[in-house]
Coordinates of C-alpha atoms and ligand atoms in Angstrom, one line a residue:
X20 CA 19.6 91.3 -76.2
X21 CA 20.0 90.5 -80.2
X22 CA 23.3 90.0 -79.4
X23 CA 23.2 87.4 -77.2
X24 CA 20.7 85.7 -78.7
X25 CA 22.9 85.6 -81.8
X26 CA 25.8 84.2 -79.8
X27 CA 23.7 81.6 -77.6
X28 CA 22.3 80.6 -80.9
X29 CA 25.2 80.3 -82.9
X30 CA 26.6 78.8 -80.0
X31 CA 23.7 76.1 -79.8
X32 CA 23.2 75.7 -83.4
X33 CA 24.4 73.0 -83.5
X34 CA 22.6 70.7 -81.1
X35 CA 19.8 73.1 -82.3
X36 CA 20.2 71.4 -85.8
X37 CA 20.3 67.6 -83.9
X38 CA 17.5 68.1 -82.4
X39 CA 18.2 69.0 -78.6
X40 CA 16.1 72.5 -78.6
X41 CA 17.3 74.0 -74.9
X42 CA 14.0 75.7 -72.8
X43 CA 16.3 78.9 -73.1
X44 CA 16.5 78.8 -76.7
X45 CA 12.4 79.3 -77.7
X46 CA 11.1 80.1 -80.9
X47 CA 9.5 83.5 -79.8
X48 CA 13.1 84.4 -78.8
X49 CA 14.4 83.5 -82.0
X50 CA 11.9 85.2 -84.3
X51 CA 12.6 88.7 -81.9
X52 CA 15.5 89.0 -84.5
X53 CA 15.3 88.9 -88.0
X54 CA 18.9 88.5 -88.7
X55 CA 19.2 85.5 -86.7
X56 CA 16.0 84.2 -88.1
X57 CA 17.2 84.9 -92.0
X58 CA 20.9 84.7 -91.6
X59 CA 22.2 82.3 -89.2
X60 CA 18.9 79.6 -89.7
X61 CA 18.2 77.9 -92.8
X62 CA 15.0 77.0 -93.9
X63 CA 15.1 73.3 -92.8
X64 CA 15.9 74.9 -89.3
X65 CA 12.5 76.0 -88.9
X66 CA 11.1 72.4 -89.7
X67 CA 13.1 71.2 -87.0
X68 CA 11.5 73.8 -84.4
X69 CA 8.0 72.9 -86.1
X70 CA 8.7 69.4 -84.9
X71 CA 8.5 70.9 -81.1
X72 CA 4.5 70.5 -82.1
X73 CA 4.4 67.3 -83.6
X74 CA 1.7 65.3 -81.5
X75 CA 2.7 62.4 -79.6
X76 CA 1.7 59.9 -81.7
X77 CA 4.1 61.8 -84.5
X78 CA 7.0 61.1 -81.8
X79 CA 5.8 57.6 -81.1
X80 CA 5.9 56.4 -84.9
X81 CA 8.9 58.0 -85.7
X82 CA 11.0 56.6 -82.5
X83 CA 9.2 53.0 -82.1
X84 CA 12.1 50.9 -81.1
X85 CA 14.3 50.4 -83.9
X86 CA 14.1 47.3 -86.4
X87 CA 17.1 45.6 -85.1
X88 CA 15.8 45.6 -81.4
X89 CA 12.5 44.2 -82.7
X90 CA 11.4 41.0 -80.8
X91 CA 13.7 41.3 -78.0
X92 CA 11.4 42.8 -76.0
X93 CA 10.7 40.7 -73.6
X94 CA 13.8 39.6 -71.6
X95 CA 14.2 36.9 -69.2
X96 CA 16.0 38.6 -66.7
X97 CA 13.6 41.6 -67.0
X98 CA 10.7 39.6 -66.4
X99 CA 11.7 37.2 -63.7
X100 CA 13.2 40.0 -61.4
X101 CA 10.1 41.9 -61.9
X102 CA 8.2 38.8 -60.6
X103 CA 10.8 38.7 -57.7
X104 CA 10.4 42.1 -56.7
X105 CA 6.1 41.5 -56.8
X106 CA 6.0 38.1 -54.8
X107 CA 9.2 38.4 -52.4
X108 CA 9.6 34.9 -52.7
X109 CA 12.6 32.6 -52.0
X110 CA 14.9 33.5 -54.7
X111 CA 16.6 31.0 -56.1
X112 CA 16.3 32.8 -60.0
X113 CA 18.9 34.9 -61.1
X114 CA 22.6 33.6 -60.1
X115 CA 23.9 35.7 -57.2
X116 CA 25.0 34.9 -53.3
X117 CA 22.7 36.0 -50.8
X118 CA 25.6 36.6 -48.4
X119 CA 28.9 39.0 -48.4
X120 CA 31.8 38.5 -50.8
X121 CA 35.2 37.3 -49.3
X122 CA 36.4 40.1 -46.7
X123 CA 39.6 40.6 -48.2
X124 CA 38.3 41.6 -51.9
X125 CA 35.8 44.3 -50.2
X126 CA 38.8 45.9 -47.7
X127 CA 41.1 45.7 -51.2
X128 CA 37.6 48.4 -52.2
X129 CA 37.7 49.9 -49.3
X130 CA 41.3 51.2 -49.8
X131 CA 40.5 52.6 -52.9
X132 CA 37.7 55.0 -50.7
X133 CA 40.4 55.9 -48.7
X134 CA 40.8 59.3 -48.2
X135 CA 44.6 59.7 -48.2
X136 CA 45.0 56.8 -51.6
X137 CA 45.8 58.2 -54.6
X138 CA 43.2 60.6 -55.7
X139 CA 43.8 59.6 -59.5
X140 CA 41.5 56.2 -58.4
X141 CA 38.9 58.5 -58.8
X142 CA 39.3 59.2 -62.5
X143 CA 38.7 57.6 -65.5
X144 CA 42.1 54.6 -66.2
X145 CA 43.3 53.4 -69.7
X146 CA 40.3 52.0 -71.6
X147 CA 41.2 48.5 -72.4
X148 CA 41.8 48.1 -68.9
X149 CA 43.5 49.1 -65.6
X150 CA 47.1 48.5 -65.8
X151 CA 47.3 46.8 -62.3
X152 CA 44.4 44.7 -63.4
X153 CA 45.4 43.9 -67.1
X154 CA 48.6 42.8 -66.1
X155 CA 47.3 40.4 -62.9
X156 CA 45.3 39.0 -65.4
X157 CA 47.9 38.5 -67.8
X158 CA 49.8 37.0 -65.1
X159 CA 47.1 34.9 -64.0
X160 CA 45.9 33.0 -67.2
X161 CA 49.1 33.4 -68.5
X162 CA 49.7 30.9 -65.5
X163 CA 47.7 28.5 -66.2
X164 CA 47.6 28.3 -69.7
X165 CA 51.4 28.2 -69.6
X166 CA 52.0 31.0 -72.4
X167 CA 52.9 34.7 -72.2
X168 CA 50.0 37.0 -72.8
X169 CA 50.9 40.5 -73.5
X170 CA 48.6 42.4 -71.0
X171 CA 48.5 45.6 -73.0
X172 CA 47.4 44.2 -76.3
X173 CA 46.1 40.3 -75.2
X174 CA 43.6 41.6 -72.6
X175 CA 40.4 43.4 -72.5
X176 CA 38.4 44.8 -69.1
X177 CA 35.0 45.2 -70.0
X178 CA 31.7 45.8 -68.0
X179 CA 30.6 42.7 -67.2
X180 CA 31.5 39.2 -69.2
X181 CA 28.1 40.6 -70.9
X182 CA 30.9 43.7 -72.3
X183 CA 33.1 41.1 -73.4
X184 CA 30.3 38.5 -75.3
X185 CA 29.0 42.3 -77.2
X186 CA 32.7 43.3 -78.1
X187 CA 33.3 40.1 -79.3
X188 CA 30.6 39.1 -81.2
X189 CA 30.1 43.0 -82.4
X190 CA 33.5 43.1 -83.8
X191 CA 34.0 39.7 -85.2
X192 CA 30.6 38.7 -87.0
X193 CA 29.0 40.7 -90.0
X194 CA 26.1 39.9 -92.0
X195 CA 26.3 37.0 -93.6
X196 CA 28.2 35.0 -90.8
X197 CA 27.0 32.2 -89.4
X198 CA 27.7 31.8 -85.5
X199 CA 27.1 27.9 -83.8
X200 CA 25.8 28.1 -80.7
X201 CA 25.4 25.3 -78.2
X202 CA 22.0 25.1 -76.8
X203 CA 21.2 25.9 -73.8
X204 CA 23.3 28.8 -73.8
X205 CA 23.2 31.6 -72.3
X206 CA 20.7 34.0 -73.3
X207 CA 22.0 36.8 -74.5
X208 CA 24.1 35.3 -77.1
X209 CA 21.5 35.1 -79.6
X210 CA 20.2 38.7 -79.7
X211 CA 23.9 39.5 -79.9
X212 CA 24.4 37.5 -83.1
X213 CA 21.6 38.8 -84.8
X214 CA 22.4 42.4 -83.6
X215 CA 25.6 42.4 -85.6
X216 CA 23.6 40.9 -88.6
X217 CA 25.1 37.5 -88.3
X218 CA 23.1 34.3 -88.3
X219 CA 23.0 31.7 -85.1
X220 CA 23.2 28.0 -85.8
X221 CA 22.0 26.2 -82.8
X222 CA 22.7 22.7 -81.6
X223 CA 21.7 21.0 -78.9
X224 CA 23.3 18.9 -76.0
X225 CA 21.2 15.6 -75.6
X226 CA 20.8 13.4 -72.2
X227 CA 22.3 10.3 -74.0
X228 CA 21.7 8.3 -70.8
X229 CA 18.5 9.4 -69.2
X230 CA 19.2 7.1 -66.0
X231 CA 22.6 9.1 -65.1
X232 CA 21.8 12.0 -63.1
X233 CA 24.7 14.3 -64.0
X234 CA 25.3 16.9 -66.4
X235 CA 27.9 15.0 -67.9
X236 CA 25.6 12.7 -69.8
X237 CA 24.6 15.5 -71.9
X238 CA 26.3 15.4 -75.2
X239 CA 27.0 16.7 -78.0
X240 CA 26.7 15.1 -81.2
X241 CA 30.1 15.5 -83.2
X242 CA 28.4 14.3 -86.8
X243 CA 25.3 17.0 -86.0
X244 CA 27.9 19.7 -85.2
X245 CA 30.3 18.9 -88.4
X246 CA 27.0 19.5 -90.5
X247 CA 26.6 23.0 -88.9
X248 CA 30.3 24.1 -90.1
X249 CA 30.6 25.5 -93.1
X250 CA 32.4 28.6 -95.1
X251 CA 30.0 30.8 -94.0
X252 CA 30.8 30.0 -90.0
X253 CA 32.1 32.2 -88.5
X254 CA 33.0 31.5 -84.7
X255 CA 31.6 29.3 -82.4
X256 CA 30.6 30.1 -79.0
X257 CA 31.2 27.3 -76.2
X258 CA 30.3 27.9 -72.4
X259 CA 31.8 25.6 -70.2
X260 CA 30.9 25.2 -67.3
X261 CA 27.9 25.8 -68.7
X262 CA 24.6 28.0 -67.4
X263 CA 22.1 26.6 -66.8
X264 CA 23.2 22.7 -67.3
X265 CA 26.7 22.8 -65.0
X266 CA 27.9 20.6 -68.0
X267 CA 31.9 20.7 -67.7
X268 CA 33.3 20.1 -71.4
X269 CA 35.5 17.4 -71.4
X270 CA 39.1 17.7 -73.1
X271 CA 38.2 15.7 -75.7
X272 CA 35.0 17.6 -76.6
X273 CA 37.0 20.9 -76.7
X274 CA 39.6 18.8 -78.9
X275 CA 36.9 17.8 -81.2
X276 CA 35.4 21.4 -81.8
X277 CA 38.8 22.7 -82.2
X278 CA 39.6 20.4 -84.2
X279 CA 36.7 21.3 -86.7
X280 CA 37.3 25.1 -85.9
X281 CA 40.9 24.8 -87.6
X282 CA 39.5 22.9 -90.7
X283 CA 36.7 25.6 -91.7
X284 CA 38.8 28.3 -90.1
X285 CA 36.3 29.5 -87.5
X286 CA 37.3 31.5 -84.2
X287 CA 36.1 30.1 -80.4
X288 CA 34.3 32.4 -78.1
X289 CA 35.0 31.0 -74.8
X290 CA 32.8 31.9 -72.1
X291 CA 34.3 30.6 -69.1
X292 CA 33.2 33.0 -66.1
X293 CA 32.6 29.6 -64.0
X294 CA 36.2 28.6 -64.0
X295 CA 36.6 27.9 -60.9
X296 CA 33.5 26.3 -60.1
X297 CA 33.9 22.6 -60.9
X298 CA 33.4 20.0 -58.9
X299 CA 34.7 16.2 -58.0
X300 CA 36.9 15.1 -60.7
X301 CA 35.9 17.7 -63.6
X302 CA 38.8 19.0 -64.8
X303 CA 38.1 23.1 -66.6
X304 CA 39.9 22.7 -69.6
X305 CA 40.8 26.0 -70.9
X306 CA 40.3 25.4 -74.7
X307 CA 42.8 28.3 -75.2
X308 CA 45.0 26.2 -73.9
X309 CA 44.8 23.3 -76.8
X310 CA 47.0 23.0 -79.3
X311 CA 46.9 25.2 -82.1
X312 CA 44.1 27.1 -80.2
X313 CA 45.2 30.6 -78.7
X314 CA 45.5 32.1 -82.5
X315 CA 41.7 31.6 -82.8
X316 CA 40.0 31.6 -79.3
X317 CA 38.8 34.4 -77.3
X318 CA 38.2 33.3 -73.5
X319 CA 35.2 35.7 -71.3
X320 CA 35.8 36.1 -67.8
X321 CA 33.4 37.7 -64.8
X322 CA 34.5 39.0 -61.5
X323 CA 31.4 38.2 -60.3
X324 CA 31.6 35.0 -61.0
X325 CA 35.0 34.9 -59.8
X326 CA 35.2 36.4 -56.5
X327 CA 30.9 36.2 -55.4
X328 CA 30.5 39.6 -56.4
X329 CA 28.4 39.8 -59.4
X330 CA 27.3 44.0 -58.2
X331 CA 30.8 44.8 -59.4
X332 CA 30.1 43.9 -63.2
X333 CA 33.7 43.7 -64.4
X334 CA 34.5 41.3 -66.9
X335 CA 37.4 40.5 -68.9
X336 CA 38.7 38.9 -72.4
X337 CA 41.9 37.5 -73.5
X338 CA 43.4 36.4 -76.3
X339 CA 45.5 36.8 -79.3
X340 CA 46.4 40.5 -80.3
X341 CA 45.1 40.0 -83.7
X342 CA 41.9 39.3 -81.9
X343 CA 41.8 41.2 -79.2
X344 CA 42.8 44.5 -81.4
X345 CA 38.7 44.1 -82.9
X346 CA 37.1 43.7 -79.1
X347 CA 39.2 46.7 -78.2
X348 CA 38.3 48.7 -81.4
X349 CA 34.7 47.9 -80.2
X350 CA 35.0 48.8 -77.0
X351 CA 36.6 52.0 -77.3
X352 CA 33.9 52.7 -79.4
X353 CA 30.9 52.2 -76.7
X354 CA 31.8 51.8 -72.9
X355 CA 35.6 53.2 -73.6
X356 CA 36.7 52.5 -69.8
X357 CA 35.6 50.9 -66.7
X358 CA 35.2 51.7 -62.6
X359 CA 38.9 52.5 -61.6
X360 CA 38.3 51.7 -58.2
X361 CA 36.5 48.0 -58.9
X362 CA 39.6 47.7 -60.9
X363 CA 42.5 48.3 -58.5
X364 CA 40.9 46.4 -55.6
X365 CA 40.5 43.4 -58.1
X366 CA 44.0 43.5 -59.6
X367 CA 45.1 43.4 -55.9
X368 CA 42.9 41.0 -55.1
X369 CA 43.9 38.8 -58.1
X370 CA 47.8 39.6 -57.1
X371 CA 46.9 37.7 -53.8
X372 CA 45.5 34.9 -55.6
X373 CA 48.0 34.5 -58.3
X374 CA 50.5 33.7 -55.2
X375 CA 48.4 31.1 -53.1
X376 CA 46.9 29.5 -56.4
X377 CA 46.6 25.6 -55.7
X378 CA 46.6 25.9 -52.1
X379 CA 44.1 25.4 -49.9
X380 CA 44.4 29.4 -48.7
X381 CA 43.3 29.9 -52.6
X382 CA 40.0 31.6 -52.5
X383 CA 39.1 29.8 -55.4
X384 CA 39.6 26.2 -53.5
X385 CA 37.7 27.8 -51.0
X386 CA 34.7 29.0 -53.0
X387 CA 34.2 25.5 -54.4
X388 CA 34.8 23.6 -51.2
X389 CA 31.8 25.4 -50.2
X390 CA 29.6 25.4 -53.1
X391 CA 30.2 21.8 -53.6
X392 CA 28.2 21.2 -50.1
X393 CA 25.4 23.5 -51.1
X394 CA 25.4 21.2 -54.4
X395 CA 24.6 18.4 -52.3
X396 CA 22.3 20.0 -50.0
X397 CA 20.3 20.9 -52.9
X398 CA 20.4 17.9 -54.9
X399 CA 18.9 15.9 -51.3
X400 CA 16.1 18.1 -50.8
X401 CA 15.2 17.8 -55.1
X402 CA 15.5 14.0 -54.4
X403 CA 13.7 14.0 -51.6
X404 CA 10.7 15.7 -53.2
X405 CA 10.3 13.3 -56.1
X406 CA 11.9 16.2 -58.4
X407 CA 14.4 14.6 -60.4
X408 CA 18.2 16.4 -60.4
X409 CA 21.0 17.1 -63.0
X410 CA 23.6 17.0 -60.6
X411 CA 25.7 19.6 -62.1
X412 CA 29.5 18.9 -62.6
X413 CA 30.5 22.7 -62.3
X414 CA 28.7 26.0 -62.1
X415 CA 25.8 27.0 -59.3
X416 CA 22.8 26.8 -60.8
X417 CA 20.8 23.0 -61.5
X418 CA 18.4 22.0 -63.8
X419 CA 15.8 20.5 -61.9
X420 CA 12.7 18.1 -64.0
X421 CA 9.4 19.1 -62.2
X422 CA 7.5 16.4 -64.3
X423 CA 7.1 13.8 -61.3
X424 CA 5.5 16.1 -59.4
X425 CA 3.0 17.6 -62.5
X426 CA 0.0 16.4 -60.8
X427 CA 0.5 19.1 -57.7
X428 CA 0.8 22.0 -60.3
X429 CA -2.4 23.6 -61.5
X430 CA -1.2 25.5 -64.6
X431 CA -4.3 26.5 -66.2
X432 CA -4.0 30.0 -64.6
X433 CA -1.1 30.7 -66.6
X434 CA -1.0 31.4 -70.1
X435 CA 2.4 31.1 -71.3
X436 CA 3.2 29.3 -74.6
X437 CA 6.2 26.9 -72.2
X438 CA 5.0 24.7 -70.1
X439 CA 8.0 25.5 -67.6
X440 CA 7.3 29.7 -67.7
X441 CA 3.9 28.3 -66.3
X442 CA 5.4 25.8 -63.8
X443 CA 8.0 28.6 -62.4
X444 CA 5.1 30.8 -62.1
X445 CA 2.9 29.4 -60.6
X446 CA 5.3 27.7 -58.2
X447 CA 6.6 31.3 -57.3
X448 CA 2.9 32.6 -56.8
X449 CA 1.5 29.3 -54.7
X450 CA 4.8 27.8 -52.9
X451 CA 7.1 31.3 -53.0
X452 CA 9.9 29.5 -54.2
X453 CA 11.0 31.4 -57.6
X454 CA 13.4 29.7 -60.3
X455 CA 14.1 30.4 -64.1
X456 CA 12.6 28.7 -66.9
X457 CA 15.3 27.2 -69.0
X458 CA 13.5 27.4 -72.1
X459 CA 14.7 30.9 -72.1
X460 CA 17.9 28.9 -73.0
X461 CA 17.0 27.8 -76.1
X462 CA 16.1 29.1 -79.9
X463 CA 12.6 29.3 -80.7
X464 CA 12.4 25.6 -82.6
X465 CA 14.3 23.7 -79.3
X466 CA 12.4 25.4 -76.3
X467 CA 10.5 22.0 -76.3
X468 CA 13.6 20.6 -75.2
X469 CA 13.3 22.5 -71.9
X470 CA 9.9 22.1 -70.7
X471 CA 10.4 19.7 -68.4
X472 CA 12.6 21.5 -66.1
X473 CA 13.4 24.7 -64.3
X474 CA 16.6 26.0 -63.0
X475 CA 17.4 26.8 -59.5
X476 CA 20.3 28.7 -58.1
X477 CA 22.2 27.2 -55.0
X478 CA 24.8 29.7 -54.3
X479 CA 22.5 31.0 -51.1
X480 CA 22.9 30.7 -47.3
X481 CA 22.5 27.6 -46.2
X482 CA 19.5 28.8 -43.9
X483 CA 18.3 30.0 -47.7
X484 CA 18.4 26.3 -48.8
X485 CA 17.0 25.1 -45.8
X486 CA 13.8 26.9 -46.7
X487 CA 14.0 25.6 -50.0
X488 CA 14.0 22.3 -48.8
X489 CA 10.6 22.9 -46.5
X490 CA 9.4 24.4 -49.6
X491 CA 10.3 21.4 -51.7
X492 CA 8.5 19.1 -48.9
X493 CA 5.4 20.9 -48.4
X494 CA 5.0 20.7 -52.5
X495 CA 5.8 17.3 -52.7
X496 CA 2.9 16.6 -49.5
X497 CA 0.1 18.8 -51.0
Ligands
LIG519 N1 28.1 34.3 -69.3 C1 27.4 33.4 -68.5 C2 27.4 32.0 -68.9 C3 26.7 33.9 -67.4 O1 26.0 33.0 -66.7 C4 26.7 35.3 -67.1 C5 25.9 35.8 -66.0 N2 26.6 36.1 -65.0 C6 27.4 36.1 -68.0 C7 28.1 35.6 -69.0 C8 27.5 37.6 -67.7 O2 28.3 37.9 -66.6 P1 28.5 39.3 -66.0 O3 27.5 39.4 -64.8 O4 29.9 39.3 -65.5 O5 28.2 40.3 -67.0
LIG520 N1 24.2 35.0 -65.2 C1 23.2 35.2 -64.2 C2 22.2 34.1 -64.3 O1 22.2 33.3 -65.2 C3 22.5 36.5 -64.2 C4 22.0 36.9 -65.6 C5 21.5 38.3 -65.6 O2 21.4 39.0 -64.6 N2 21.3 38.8 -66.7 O3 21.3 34.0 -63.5

């Protein structure tokens, strides 16, 4: 019996010693030896199995959320899919399809279930990335950005484009860095700048015409953003098309911020998971693909935005190897590898693309063919309510102004400290209709900025929008 105590102990010491004290391993079976309790044990051990007692307040105070997670509680996301989930109402808040993803992508899945396919789908793949998938990819942008990208050390599969934005910014910003972001970006780029100890530096794009309805007439001011720059900077993130304004940056506007980005010597961070999604003329100019550009820009990619699927949370990163090399040192060093089987069926997938690209059997053609009609349907039934539209040039959300139709809102139940948290509440809770509150989009000093308006998702059914629309009537007639 002494004996195997000794052994299970030694064995466990250990995780004893970090804490994880197994059910088996309890002090009164300890203390039944006194060579175990003497010899193997050391005093400090014995504080550690003390701790067992501590009261839960002890616990509490010693494991309160860490510093660095402080005020980042509440989440966005968190909260507005919470609210969903109470009131069931139309959701048009967080960006997903309320329908089934292409056929072909979720039979390429299917395959991978099979039960005669190679078992080894099953099993973990190389961690920077799948090589079917890694080298579609490479294959893909290397395409249309008219380079050769090395799909071993140029590419990056990560969980989510959120995997990519945290290896990124994790690996490339320190503190004392200073990281410009474009307000409104999307929302998670703040906490991550601040999580690796760096400092954001947040401008914001302006409606420089307030009578043009689209996206496009929101700028951004080249002398503001020159006075951001400075030795200190560090990267720059742009997101184009961007959530949740559907602004598409011009060429010129990327030429501009590269432009300052080789002066100070400051990396891009491209987040481009809505690619594809770019209506009428808008042209997605890949800012990789700018002169001088691919030595200092790393461009984010989503599946999910990609091919409708956003339960499949695979994203992706490319860029230079000199780059890349600190997203994969980061990644190796959290997440390691992603879902083999999400990986094959997407590499095939993307292997299908690659070869119809430009035609109009491309999915991609097809995807905005369509979304481009639900744009419309949307931006009627906003009209039609007295709401006022940004119609946006790329993306699937729109930022909609709610301020015409103030008067029908009765806000006073609401206590939050924006004025459009209140609106999408209360609109959620009296008309069922849920959106997101773009302030949630902004730094603390600019939410003002975003008051005004709240952001609806139009990637839905069209029977979805439909509702909408008798949603939107029956508030603007009450
Ligand atoms: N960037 C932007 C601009 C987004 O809108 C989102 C949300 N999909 C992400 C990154 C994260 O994408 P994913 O779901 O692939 O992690
Ligand atoms: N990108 C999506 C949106 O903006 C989803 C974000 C999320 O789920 N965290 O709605």
């Amino acid at each position: 019996m002494a004996c195997q105590t000794i052994r299970s102990a030694a064995r466990l010491r250990p995780s004893v010693l970090g804490k994880i004290i197994p059910d088996s391993l309890t002090s009164s079976r300890i203390s039944s030896s006194r060579f175990v309790r003497k010899e193997l044990f050391p005093s400090s051990f014995y504080s550690q199995v003390r701790m067992t007692s501590s009261s839960s307040s002890d616990i509490q105070n010693k494991f309160a959320l860490d510093n660095k997670y402080q005020g980042l509680e509440n989440n966005v996301w968190v909260e507005f899919i919470d609210l969903n989930a109470k009131l069931q109402p139309l959701n048009l808040g967080q960006g997903f399809p309320d329908f089934m993803p292409a056929e072909s992508v979720v039979r390429e899945l299917a395959k991978t279930c099979d039960i005669e396919a190679n078992p080894l789908l099953h099993q973990y793949t190389r961690g920077y990335g799948h090589p079917r998938l890694v080298k579609a990819l490479a294959n893909l942008y290397g395409n249309l950005i008219n380079r050769g990208i090395n799909p071993m050390t140029e590419v990056l599969v990560t969980g989510g484009a959120y995997g990519s934005l945290f290896c990124a910014i994790m690996s490339n910003v320190g503190p004392g860095d200073e990281v410009i972001i474009i307000e409104p970006y999307f929302d998670c780029y703040e906490p991550l700048v601040r999580l690796a100890g760096g400092t954001p530096r947040f401008i914001s794009l302006k409606p420089e015409n307030p009578t043009d309805a689209s996206s496009a007439s929101w700028a951004l001011n080249m002398e503001e953003l020159r006075s951001l720059f400075n030795v200190k900077t560090k990267a720059i993130i742009v997101n184009t098309p961007n959530n949740p304004l559907g602004k598409v940056f011009t060429r010129q506007e990327l030429t501009d911020i590269g432009d300052l980005c080789k002066e100070f010597n400051v990396i891009v961070i491209s987040d481009e998971v809505y690619e594809w999604l770019v209506y009428e003329d808008n042209v997605h100019t890949r800012i990789a693909s700018l002169d001088g550009m691919w030595d200092r820009t790393i461009t984010i990619g989503s599946a999910g935005k990609t091919f409708s699927l956003t339960g499949w949370k695979l994203g992706w990163s490319y860029g230079p190897a000199h780059l890349m090399r600190n997203l994969h040192i980061a990644h190796q060093n959290c997440v390691y590898a992603c879902p083999t089987p999400l990986q094959e069926a997407l590499g095939a997938q993307l292997e299908k693309e690659i070869k119809r690209l430009n035609t109009p059997d491309s999915f991609f053609y097809k995807m905005v063919t369509d979304l481009k009609e639900r744009r419309d349907l949307m931006v009627r039934s906003v009209r039609d309510s007295g709401m006022i539209p940004v119609v946006p040039e790329g993306g699937y959300f729109m930022m909609v102004n709610w301020k015409p139709l103030e008067n029908k809102a009765d806000l006073s139940e609401e206590t939050d400290a924006q004025a459009d948290y209140r609106f999408v509440k209360w609109f959620a809770k009296t008309h069922k209709l849920l959106g997101i509150p773009p302030s949630a989009f902004y730094s603390n000093d600019h939410k003002h900025l975003a008051e005004d308006y709240l952001r609806l998702c139009f990637y839905k059914k069209t029977e979805t929008l439909q509702k909408a629309d008798e949603i939107l009537k029956h508030l603007k007639n009450s």
